[in-house]
CSV table of C-alpha atoms in Angstrom, one decimal:
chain,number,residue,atom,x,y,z
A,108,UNK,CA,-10.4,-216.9,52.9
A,109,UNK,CA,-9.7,-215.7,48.9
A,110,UNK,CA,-8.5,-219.7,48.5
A,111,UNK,CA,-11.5,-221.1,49.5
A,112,UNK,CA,-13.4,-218.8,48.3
A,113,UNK,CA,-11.9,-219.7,44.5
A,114,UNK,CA,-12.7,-223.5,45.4
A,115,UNK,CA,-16.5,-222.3,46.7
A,116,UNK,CA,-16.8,-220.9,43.4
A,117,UNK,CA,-15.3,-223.9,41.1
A,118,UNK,CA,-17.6,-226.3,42.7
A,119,UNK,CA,-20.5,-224.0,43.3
A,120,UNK,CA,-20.9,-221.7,39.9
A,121,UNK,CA,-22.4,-223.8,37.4
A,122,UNK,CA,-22.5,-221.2,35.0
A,123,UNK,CA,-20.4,-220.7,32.3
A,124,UNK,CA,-18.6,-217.8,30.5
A,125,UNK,CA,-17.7,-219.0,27.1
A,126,UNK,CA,-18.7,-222.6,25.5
A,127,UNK,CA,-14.6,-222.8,25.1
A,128,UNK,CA,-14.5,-224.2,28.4
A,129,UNK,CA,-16.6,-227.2,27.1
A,130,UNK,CA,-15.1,-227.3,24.1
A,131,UNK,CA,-11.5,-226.6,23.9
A,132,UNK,CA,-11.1,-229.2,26.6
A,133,UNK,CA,-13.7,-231.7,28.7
A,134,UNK,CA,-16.3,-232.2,25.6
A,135,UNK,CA,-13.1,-233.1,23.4
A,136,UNK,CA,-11.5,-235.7,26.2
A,137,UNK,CA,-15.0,-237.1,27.3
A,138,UNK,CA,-15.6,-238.0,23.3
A,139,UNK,CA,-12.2,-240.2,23.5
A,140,UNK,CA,-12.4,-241.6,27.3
A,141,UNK,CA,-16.0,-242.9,27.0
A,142,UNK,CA,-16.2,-243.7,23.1
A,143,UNK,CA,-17.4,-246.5,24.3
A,144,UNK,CA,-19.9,-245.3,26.3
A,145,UNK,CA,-23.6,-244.0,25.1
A,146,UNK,CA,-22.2,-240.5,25.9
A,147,UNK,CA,-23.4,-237.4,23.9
A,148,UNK,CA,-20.6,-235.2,23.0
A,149,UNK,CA,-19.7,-232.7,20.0
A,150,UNK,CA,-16.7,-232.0,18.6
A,151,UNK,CA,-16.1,-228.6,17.4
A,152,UNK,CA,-14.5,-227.3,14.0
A,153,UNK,CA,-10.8,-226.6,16.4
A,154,UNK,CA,-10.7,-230.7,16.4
A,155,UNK,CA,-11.6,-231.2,13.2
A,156,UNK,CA,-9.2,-231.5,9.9
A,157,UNK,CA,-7.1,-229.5,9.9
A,158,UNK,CA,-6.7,-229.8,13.5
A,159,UNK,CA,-6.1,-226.5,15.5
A,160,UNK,CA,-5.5,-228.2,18.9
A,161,UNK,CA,-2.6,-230.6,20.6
A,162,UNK,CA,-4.9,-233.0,22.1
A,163,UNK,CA,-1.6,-234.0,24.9
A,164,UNK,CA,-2.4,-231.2,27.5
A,165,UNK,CA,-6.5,-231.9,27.1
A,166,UNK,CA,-6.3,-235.5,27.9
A,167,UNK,CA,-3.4,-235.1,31.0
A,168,UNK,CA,-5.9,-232.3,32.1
A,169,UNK,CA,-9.6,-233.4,32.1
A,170,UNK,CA,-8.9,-236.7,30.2
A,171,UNK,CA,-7.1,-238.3,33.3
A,172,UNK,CA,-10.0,-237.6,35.7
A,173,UNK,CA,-12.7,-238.8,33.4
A,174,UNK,CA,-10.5,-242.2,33.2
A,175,UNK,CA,-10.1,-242.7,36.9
A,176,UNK,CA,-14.2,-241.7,37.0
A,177,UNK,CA,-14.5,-244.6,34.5
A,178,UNK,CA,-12.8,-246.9,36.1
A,179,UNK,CA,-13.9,-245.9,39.6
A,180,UNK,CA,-17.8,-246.5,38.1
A,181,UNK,CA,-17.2,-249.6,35.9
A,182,UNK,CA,-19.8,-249.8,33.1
A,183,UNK,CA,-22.2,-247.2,34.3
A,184,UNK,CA,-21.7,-243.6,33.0
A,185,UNK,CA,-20.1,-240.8,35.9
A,186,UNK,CA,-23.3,-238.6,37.1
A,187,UNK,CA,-23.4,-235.5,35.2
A,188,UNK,CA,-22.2,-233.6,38.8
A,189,UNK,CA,-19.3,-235.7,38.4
A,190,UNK,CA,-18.6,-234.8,35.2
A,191,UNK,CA,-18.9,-231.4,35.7
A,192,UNK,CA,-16.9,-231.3,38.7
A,193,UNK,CA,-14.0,-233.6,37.8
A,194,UNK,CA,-12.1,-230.6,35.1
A,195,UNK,CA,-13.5,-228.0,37.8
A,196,UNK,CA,-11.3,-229.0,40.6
A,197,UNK,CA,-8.0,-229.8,38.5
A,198,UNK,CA,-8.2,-226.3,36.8
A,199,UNK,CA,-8.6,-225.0,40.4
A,200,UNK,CA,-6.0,-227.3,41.7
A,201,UNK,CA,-3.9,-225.9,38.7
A,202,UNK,CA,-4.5,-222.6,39.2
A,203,UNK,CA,-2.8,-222.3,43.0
A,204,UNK,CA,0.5,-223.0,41.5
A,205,UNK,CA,0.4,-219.5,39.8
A,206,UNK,CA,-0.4,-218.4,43.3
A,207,UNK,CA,3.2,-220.8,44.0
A,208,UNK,CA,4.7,-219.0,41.4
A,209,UNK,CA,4.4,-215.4,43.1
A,210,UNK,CA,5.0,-216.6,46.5
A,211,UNK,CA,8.4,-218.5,45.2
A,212,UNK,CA,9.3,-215.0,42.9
A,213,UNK,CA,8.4,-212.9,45.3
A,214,UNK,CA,10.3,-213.8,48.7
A,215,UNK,CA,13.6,-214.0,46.2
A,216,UNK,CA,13.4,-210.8,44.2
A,217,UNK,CA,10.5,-208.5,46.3
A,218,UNK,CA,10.8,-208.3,49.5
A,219,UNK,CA,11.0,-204.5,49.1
A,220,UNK,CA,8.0,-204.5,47.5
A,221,UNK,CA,5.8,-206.4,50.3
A,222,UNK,CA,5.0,-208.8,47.6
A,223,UNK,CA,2.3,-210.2,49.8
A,224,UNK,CA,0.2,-207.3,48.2
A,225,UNK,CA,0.8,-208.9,45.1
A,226,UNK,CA,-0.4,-212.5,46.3
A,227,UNK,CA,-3.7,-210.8,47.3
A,228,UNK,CA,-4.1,-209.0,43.9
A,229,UNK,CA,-3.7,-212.2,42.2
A,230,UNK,CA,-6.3,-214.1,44.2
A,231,UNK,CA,-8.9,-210.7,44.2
A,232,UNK,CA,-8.6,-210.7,40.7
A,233,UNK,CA,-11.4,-211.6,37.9
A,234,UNK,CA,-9.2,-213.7,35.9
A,235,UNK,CA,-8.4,-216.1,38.5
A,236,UNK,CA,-11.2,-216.3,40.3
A,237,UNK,CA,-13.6,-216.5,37.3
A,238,UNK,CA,-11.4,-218.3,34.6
A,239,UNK,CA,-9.0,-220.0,36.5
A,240,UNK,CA,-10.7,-222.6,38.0
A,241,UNK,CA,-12.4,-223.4,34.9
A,242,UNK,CA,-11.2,-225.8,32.0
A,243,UNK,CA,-9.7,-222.8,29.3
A,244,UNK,CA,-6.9,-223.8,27.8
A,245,UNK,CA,-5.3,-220.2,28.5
A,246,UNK,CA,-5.6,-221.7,32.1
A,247,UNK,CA,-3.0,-224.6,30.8
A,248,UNK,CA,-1.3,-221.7,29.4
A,249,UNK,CA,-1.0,-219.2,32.2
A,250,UNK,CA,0.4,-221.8,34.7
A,251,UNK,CA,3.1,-223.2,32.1
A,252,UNK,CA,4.5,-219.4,31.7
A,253,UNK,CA,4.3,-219.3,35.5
A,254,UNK,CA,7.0,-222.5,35.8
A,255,UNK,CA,8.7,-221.4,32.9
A,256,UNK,CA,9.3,-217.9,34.4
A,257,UNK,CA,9.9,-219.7,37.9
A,258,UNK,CA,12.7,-221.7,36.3
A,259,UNK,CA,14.4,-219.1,33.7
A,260,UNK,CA,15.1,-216.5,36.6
A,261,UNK,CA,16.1,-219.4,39.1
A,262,UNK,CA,19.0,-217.6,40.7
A,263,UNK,CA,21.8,-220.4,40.8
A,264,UNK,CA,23.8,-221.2,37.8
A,265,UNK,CA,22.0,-222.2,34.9
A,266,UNK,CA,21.9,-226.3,34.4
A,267,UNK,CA,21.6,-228.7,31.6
A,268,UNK,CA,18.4,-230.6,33.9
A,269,UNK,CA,16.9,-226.7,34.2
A,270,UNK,CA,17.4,-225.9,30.4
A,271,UNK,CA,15.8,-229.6,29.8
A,272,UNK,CA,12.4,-228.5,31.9
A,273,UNK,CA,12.6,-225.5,30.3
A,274,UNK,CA,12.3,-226.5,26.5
A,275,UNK,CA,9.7,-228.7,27.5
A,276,UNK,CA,7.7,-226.9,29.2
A,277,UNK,CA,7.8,-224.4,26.2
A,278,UNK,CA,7.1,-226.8,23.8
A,279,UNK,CA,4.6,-228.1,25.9
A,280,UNK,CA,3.0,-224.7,26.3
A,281,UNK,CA,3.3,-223.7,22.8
A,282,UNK,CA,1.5,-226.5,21.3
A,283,UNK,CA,-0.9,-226.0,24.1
A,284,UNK,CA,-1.6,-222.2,22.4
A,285,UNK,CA,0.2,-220.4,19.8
A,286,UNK,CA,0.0,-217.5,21.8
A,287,UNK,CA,2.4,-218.5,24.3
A,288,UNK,CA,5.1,-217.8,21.6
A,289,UNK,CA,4.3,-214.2,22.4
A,290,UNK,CA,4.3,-214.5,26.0
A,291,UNK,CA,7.5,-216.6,26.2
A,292,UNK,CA,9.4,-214.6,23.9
A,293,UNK,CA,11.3,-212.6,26.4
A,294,UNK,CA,11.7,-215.5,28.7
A,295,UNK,CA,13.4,-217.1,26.0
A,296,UNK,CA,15.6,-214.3,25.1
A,297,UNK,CA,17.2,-214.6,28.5
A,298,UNK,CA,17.2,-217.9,29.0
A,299,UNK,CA,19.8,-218.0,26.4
A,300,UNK,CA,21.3,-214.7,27.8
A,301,UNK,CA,21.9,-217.1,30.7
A,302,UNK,CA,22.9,-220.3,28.6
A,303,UNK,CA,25.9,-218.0,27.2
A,304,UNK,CA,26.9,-215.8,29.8
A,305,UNK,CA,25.6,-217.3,33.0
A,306,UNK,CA,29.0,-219.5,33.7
A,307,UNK,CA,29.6,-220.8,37.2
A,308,UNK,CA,32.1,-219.1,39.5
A,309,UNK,CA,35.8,-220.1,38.6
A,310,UNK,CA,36.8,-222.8,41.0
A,311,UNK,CA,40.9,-222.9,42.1
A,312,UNK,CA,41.7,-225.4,39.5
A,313,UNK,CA,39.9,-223.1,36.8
A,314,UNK,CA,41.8,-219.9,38.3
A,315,UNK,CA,44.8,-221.3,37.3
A,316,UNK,CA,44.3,-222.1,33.7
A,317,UNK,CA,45.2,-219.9,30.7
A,318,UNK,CA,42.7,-217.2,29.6
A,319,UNK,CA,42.4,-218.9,26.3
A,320,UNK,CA,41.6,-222.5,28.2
A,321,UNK,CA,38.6,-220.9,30.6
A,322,UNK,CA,37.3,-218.9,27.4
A,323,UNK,CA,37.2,-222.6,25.5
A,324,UNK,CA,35.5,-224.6,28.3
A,325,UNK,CA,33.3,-221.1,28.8
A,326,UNK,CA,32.2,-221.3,25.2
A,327,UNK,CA,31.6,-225.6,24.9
A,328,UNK,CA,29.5,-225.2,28.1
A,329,UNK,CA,27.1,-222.8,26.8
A,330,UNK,CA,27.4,-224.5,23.1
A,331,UNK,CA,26.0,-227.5,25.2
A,332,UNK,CA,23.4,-225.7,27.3
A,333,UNK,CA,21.8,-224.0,23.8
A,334,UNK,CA,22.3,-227.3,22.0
A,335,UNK,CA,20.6,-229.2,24.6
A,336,UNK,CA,17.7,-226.6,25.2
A,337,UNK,CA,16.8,-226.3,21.3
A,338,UNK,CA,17.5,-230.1,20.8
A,339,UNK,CA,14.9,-230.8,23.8
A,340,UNK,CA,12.1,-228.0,22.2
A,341,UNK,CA,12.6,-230.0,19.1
A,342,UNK,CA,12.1,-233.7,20.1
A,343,UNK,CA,9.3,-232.6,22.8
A,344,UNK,CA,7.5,-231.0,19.8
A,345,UNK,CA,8.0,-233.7,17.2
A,346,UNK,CA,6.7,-236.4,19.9
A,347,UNK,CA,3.7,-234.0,21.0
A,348,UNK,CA,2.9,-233.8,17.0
A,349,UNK,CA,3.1,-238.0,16.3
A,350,UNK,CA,1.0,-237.8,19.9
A,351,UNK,CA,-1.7,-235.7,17.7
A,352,UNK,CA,-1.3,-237.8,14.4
A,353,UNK,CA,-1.8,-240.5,16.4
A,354,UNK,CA,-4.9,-239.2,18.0
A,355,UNK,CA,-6.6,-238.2,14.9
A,356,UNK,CA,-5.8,-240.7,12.5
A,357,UNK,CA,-5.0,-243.6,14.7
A,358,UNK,CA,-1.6,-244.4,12.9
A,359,UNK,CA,1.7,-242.5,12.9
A,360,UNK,CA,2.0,-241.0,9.3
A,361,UNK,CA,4.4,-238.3,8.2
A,362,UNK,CA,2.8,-237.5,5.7
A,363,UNK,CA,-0.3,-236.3,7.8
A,364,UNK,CA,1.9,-234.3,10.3
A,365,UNK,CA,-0.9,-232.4,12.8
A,366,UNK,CA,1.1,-229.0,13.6
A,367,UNK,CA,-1.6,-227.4,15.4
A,368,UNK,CA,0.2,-224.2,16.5
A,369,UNK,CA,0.8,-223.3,12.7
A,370,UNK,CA,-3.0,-224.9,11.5
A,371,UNK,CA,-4.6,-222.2,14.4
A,372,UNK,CA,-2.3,-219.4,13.1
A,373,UNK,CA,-3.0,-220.1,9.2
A,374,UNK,CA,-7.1,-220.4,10.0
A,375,UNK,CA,-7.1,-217.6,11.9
A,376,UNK,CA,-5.5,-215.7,9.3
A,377,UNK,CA,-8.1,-216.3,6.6
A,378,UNK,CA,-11.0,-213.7,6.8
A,379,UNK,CA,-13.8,-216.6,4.7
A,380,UNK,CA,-12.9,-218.9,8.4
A,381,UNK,CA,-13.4,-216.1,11.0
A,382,UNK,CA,-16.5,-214.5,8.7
A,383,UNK,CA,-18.3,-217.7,9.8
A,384,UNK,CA,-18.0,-217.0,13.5
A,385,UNK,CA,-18.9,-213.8,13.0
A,386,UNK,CA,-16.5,-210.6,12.6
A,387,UNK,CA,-16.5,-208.0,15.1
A,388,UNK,CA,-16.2,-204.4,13.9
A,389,UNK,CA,-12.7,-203.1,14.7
A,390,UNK,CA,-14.0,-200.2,16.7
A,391,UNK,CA,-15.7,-202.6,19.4
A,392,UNK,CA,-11.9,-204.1,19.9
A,393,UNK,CA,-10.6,-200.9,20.7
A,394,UNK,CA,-13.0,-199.3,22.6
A,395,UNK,CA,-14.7,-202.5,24.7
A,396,UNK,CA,-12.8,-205.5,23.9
A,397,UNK,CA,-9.4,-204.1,24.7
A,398,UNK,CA,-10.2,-201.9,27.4
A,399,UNK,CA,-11.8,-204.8,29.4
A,400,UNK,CA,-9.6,-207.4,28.7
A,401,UNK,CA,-5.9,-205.1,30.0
């Protein structure tokens, strides 16, 4: 009942909370998908120089489904229900796998805690059913944390395919948002707790080396699963970045490198940028904004 209701309210609600749900995702795809097309769009100051968004996660997101609609349609522009509807029901799609996430956690770590409770919570909630299905990049966000968290506490041994999905994802997520640094933080932590100490159970052959010899092959295994997790976080980023240059500038140029992680962070650190979006009076944070939003 809670599922379909989510779906009733994707396809049904044709409100909207915040503009970001246009902007920070369809309105910036639809621009590059139907360029050629007499299509009205704006592009907002977050996609202009210096860029603030990764444009990768926008186009797989509502960028796909506007190409299929164009090629579907041929020449003639999608209806505007189409439009509409298309980044609705892949955010809604999208958001079930957070619903995946605690059914998969749950049945392996709390079945103590009748963790069907929790599945309920979740789909009750206001942030699911309001924002989820709706194109918000925290959406992209909260479902990348969900797999990352999926595959960090995976119970068997940690290995070099699961670190692999693992920086990706996290370079994926944290080009996505900057924020999911903060969220991912202690995920990361023990993902290399688990690189390091994590080692798989000493076979017979193993049992009969030397101390010093299982210590040796102990250490190189989790030099390779670190090595291969920050070596995989690093090329994932630096191809999502040339992805980006690419994007903007239409050429690969290093010495216009879009890192738009650290362009969000240094705007939003500078009081003249936020002053022209208007500043809220600290007070209102802590006794409204904060309030509502835990």
């Amino acid at each position: 009942m809670l599922a379909a209701f989510r779906i009733l309210v994707a396809v049904v609600s044709t409100s909207y909370v915040h503009p970001d749900e246009h902007f920070q995702n369809a309105e910036a795809t639809a621009r590059i998908v139907f360029a050629d097309r007499p299509l009205a769009t704006y592009e907002t100051w977050e996609f202009r120089p210096p860029q603030l968004r990764s444009l990768f996660l926008p186009l797989l997101t509502t960028g796909l489904p506007f190409w299929l609609l164009k090629v579907l349609l041929g020449p003639e522009l999608p209806p505007p229900i189409a439009m509409f509807l298309a980044p609705r029901l892949v955010f809604c799609a999208l958001s079930f796998a957070v619903d995946a996430a605690v059914v998969w956690l749950g049945r392996r770590y709390a079945r103590q805690l009748q963790w069907k409770k929790a599945l309920v919570f979740l789909a009750t909630s206001w942030p699911l059913l309001v924002l989820g299905a709706r194109p918000f990049s925290n959406v992209t966000e909260l479902v990348l944390l969900a797999a990352v968290l999926c595959l960090v506490v995976y119970p068997a041994d940690m290995t070099v395919a699961r670190a692999v999905a693992v920086s990706m994802l996290g370079a994926l997520g944290l080009l996505n948002r900057v924020t999911f640094a903060a969220f991912a933080a202690p995920l990361a932590l023990y993902h290399a707790y688990r690189c390091v100490f994590a080692s798989p159970a000493p076979t017979k052959t193993s049992a009969a080396k030397t101390a010093t010899t299982a210590k040796r092959r102990s250490a190189c295994r989790a030099l390779v699963l670190l090595g291969t997790s920050v070596a995989v976080f690093c090329t994932t980023a630096a191809l999502l970045m040339c992805f980006d240059m690419y994007m903007y500038t239409g050429r690969v140029d290093l010495g216009y490198l879009v890192v738009a992680p650290l362009n969000f962070a240094v705007y939003n650190t500078n009081i003249e940028n936020l002053a022209q979006h208007g500043i809220h009076p600290r007070w209102m944070h802590a006794l409204v904004n904060v309030p509502m939003m835990v």
